[in-house]
mmCIF file of C-alpha atoms and ligand atoms in Angstrom:
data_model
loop_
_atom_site.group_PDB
_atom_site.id
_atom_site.type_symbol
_atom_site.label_atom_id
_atom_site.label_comp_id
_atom_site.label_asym_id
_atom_site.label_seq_id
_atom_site.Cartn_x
_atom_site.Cartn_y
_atom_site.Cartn_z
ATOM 1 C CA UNK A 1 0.000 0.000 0.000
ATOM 2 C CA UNK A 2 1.274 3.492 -0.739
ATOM 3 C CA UNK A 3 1.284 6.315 1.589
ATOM 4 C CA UNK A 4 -1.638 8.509 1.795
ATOM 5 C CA UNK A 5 -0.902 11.537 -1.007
ATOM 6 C CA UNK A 6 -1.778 14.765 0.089
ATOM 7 C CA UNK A 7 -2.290 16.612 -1.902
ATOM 8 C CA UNK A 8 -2.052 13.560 -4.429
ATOM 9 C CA UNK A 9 0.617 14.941 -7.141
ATOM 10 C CA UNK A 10 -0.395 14.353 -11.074
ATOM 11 C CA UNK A 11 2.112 14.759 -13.553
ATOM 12 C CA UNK A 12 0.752 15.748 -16.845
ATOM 13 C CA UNK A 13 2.340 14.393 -20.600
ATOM 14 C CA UNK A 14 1.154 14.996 -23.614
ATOM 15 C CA UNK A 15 2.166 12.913 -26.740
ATOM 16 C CA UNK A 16 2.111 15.841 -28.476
ATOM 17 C CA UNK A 17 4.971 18.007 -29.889
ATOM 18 C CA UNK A 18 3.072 20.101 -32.055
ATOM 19 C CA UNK A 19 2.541 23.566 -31.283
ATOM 20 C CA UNK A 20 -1.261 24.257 -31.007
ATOM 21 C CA UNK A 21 -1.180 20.962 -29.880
ATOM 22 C CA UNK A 22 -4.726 20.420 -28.989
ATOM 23 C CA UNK A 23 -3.460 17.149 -26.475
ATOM 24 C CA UNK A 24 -1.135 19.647 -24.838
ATOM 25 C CA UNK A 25 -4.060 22.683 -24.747
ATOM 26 C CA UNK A 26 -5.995 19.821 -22.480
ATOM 27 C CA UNK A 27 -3.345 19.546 -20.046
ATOM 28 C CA UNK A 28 -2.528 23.028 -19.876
ATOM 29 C CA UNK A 29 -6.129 23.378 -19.247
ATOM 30 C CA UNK A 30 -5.898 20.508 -16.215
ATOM 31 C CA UNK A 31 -2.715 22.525 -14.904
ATOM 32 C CA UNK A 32 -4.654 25.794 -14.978
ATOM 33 C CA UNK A 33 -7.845 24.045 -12.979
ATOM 34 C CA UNK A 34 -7.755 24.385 -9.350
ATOM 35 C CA UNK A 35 -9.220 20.883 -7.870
ATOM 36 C CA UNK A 36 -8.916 20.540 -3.905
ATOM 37 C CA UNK A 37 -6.155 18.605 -2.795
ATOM 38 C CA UNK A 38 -4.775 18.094 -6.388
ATOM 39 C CA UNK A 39 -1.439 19.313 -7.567
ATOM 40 C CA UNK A 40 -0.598 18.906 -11.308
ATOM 41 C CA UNK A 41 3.081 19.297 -13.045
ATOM 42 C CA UNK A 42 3.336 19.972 -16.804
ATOM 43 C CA UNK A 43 6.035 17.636 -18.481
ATOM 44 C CA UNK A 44 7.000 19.717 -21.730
ATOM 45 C CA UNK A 45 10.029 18.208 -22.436
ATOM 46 C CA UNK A 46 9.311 15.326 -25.075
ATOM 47 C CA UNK A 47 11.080 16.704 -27.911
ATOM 48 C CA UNK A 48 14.209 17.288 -25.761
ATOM 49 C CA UNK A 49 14.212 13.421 -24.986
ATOM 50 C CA UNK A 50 17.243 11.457 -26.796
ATOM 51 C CA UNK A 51 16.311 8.414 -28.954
ATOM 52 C CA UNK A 52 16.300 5.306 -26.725
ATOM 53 C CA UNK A 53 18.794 2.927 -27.198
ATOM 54 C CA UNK A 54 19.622 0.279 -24.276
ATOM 55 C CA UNK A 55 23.095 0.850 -25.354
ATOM 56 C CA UNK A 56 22.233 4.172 -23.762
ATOM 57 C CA UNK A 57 20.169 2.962 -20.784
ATOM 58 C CA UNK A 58 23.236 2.629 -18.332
ATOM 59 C CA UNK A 59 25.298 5.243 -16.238
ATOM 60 C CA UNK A 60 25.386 8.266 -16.783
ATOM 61 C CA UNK A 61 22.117 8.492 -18.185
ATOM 62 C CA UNK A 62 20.777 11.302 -20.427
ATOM 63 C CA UNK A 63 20.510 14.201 -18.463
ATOM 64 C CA UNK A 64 16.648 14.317 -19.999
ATOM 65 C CA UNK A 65 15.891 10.603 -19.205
ATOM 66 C CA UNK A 66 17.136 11.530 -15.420
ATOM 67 C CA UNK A 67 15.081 14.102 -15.175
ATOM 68 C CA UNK A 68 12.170 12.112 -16.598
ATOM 69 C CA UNK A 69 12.148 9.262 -14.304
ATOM 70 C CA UNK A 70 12.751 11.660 -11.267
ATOM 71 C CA UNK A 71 9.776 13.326 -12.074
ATOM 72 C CA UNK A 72 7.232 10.314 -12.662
ATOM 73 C CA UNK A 73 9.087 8.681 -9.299
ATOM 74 C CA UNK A 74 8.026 12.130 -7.710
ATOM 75 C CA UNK A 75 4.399 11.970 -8.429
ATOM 76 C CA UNK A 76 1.645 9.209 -7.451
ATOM 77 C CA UNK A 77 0.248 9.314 -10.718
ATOM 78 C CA UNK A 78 0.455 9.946 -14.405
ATOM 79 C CA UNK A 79 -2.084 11.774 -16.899
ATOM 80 C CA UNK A 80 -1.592 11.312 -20.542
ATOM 81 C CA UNK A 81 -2.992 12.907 -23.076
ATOM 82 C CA UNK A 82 -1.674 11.722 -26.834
ATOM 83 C CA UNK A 83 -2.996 11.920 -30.501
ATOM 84 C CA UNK A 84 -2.910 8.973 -32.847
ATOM 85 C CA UNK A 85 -0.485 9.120 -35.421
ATOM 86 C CA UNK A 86 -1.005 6.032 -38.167
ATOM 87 C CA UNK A 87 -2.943 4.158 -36.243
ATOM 88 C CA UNK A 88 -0.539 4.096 -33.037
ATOM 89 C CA UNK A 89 1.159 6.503 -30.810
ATOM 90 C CA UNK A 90 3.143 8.628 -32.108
ATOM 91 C CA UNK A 91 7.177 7.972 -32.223
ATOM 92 C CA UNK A 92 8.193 10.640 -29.979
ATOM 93 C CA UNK A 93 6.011 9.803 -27.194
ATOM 94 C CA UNK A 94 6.092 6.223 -27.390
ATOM 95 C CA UNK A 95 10.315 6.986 -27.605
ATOM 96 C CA UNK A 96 9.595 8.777 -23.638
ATOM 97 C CA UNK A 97 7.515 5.554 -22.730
ATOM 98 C CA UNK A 98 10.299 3.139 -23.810
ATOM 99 C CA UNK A 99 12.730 5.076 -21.686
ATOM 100 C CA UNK A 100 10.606 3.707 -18.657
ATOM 101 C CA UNK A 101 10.369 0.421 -19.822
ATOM 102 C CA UNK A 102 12.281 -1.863 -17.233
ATOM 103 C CA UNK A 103 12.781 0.757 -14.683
ATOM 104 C CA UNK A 104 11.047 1.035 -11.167
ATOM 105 C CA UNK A 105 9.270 4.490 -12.098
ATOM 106 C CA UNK A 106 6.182 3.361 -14.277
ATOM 107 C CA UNK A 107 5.674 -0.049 -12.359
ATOM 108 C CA UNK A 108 2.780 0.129 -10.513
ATOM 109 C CA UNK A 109 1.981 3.773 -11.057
ATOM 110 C CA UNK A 110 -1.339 5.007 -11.240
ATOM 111 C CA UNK A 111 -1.979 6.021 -15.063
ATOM 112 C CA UNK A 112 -5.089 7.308 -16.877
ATOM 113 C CA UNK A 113 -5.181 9.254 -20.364
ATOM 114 C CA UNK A 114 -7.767 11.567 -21.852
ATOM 115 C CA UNK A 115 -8.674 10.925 -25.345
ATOM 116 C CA UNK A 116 -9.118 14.339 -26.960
ATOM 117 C CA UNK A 117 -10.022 13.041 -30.358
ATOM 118 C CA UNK A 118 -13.398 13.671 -32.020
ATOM 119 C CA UNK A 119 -15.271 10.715 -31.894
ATOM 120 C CA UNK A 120 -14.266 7.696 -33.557
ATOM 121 C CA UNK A 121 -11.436 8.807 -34.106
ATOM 122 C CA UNK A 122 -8.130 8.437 -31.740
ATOM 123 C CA UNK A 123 -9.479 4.595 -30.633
ATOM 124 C CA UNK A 124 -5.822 2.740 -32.354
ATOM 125 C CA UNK A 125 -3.997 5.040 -29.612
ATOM 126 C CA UNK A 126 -5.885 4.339 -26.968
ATOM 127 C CA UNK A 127 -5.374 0.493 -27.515
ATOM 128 C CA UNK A 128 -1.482 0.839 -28.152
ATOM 129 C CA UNK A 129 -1.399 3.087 -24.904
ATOM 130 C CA UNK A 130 -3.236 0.155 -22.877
ATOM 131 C CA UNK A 131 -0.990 -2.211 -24.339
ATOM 132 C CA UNK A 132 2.638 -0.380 -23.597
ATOM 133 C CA UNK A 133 1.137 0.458 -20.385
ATOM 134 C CA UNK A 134 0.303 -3.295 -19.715
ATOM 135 C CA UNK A 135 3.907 -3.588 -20.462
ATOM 136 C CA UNK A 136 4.946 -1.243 -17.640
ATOM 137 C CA UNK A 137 2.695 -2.712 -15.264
ATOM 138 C CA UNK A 138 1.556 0.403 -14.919
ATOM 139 C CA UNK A 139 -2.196 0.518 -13.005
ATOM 140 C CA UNK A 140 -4.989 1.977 -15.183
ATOM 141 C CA UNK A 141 -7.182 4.191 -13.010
ATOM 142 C CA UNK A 142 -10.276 3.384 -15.171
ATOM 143 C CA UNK A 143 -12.380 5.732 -13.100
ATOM 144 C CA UNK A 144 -10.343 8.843 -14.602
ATOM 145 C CA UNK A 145 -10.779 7.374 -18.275
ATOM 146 C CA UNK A 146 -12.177 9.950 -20.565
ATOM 147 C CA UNK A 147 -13.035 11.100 -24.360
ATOM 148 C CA UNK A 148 -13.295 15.188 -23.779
ATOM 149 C CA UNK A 149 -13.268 16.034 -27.418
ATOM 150 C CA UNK A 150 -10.984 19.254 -28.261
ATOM 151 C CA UNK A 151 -11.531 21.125 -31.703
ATOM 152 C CA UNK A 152 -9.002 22.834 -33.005
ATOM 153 C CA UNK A 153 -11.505 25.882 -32.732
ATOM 154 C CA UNK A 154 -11.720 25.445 -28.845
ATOM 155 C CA UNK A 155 -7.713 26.668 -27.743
ATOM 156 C CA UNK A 156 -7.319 29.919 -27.348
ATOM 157 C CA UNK A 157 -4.447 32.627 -27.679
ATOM 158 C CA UNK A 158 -3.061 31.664 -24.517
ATOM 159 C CA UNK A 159 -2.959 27.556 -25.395
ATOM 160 C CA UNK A 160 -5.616 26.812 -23.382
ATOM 161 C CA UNK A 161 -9.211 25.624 -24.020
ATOM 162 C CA UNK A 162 -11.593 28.088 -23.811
ATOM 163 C CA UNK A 163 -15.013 25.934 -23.449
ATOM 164 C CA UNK A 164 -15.869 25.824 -19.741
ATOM 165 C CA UNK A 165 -17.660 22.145 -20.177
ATOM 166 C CA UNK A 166 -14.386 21.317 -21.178
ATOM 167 C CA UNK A 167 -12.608 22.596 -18.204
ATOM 168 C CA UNK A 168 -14.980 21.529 -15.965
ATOM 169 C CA UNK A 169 -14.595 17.744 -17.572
ATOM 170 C CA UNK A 170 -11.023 17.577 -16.980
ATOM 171 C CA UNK A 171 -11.779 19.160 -13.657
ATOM 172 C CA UNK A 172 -13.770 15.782 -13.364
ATOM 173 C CA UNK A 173 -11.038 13.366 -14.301
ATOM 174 C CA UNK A 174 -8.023 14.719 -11.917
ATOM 175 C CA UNK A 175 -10.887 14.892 -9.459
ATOM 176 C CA UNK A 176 -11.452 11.473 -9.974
ATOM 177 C CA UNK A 177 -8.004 10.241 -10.245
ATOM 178 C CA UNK A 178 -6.934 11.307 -7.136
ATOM 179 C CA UNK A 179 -10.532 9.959 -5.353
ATOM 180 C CA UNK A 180 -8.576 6.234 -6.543
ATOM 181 C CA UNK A 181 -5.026 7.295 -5.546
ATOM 182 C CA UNK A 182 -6.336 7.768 -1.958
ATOM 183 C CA UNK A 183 -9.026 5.249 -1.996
ATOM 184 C CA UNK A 184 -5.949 3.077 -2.445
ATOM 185 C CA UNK A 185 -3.623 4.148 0.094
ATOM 186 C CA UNK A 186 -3.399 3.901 3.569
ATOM 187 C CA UNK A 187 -2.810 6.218 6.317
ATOM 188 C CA UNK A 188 0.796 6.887 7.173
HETATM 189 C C1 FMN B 1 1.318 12.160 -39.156
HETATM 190 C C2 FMN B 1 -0.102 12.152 -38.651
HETATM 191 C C3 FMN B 1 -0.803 10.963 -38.615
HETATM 192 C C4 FMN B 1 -2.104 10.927 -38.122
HETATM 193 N N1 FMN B 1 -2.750 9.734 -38.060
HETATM 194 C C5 FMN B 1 -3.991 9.673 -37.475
HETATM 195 C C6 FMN B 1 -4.631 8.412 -37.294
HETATM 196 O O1 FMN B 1 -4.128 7.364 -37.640
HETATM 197 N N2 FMN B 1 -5.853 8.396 -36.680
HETATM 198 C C7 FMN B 1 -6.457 9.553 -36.242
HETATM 199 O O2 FMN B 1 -7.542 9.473 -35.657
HETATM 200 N N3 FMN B 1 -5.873 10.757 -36.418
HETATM 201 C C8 FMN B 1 -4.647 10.847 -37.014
HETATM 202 N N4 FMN B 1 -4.024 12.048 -37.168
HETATM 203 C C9 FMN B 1 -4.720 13.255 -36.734
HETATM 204 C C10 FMN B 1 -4.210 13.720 -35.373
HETATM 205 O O3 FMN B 1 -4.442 12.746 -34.392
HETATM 206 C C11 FMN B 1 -4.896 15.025 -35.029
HETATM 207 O O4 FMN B 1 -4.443 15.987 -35.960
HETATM 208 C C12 FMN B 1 -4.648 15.503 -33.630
HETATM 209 O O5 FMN B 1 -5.379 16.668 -33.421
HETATM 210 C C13 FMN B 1 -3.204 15.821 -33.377
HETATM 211 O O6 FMN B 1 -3.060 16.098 -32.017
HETATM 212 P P1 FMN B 1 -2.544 17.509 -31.506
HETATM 213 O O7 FMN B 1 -3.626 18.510 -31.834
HETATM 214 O O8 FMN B 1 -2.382 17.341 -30.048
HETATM 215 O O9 FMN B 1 -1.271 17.783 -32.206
HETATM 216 C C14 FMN B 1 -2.738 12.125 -37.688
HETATM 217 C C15 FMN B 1 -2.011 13.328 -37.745
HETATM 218 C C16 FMN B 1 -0.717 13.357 -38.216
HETATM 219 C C17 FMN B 1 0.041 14.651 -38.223
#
């Protein structure tokens, strides 16, 4: 059993690397939310992550690929938020996930992912995602599992999404992931 989280910290990573990334506009949106006893970090450092290669995965490490696994060890859970990209993730995020493949940091972690996609659309990521994240061991909070569609339309100047239902429905999901994350723990 894990320690009771208080607040319970959420770091936030978007598949993304595009600039009006629409993924990224949700997360900013999560960050911006205030939700009692819920503290969110923005990961924005994707692009900056070096190929993987296990001939790389040994002392000293990447610089970027420290700081990555310092900062999902840090939190008690992990929000993704990805497009599909040919019917699968796409190469630069599934590149971050295989530099946690193996390591202590994504076994076990509480992990849910908003699906931003219109409808029918998006569904080949969300399968690849469960299935890397099966390969993590990572623990799917299926309570925080959402489709929040995000137009294009619906981020504003200042990268974040300007619909209040919108908002309000990822208010809903960080809401709802911590609700599990303490549900599971026990006092300390
Ligand atoms: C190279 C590429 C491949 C794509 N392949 C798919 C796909 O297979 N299925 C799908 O639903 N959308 C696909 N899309 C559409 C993207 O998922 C969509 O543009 C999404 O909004 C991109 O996310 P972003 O706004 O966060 O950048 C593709 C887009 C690009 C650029």
């Amino acid at each position: 059993m894990r320690r009771l989280p208080d607040p319970v910290r959420i770091l936030l990573i978007s598949g993304s690397t595009r600039s009006g990334s629409t993924n990224s506009a949700a997360l900013r949106t999560a960050h911006a939310a205030s939700v009692e006893g819920v503290e969110t970090e923005l990961y924005d450092r994707l692009a900056g992550l070096p190929v993987f290669n296990p001939d790389d995965d040994f002392d000293p490490l990447p610089p970027a690929v420290i700081e990555l696994r310092e900062r999902i060890s840090a939190a008690d859970g992990v929000l993704f938020c990805t497009p599909e990209y040919a019917g699968a993730l796409p190469g630069s995020f599934k590149n971050l996930l295989d530099w946690t493949v193996g390591g202590p940091e994504m076994y076990e972690k509480p992990v849910a992912w908003v699906n931003v996609a219109t409808e029918g659309r998006g569904g080949h990521a969300d399968a690849s995602l469960r299935t890397v994240l099966g390969y993590l061991h990572s623990e799917i909070v299926e309570p925080a599992q959402r489709r929040i569609t995000v137009p294009r339309d619906a981020v504003g100047e200042d990268g974040l999404v300007v619909a209040a239902n919108i908002s309000s429905d990822l208010e809903q999901v960080l809401r709802a992931f911590a609700d599990h994350v303490r549900g599971e723990a026990t006092p300390s």
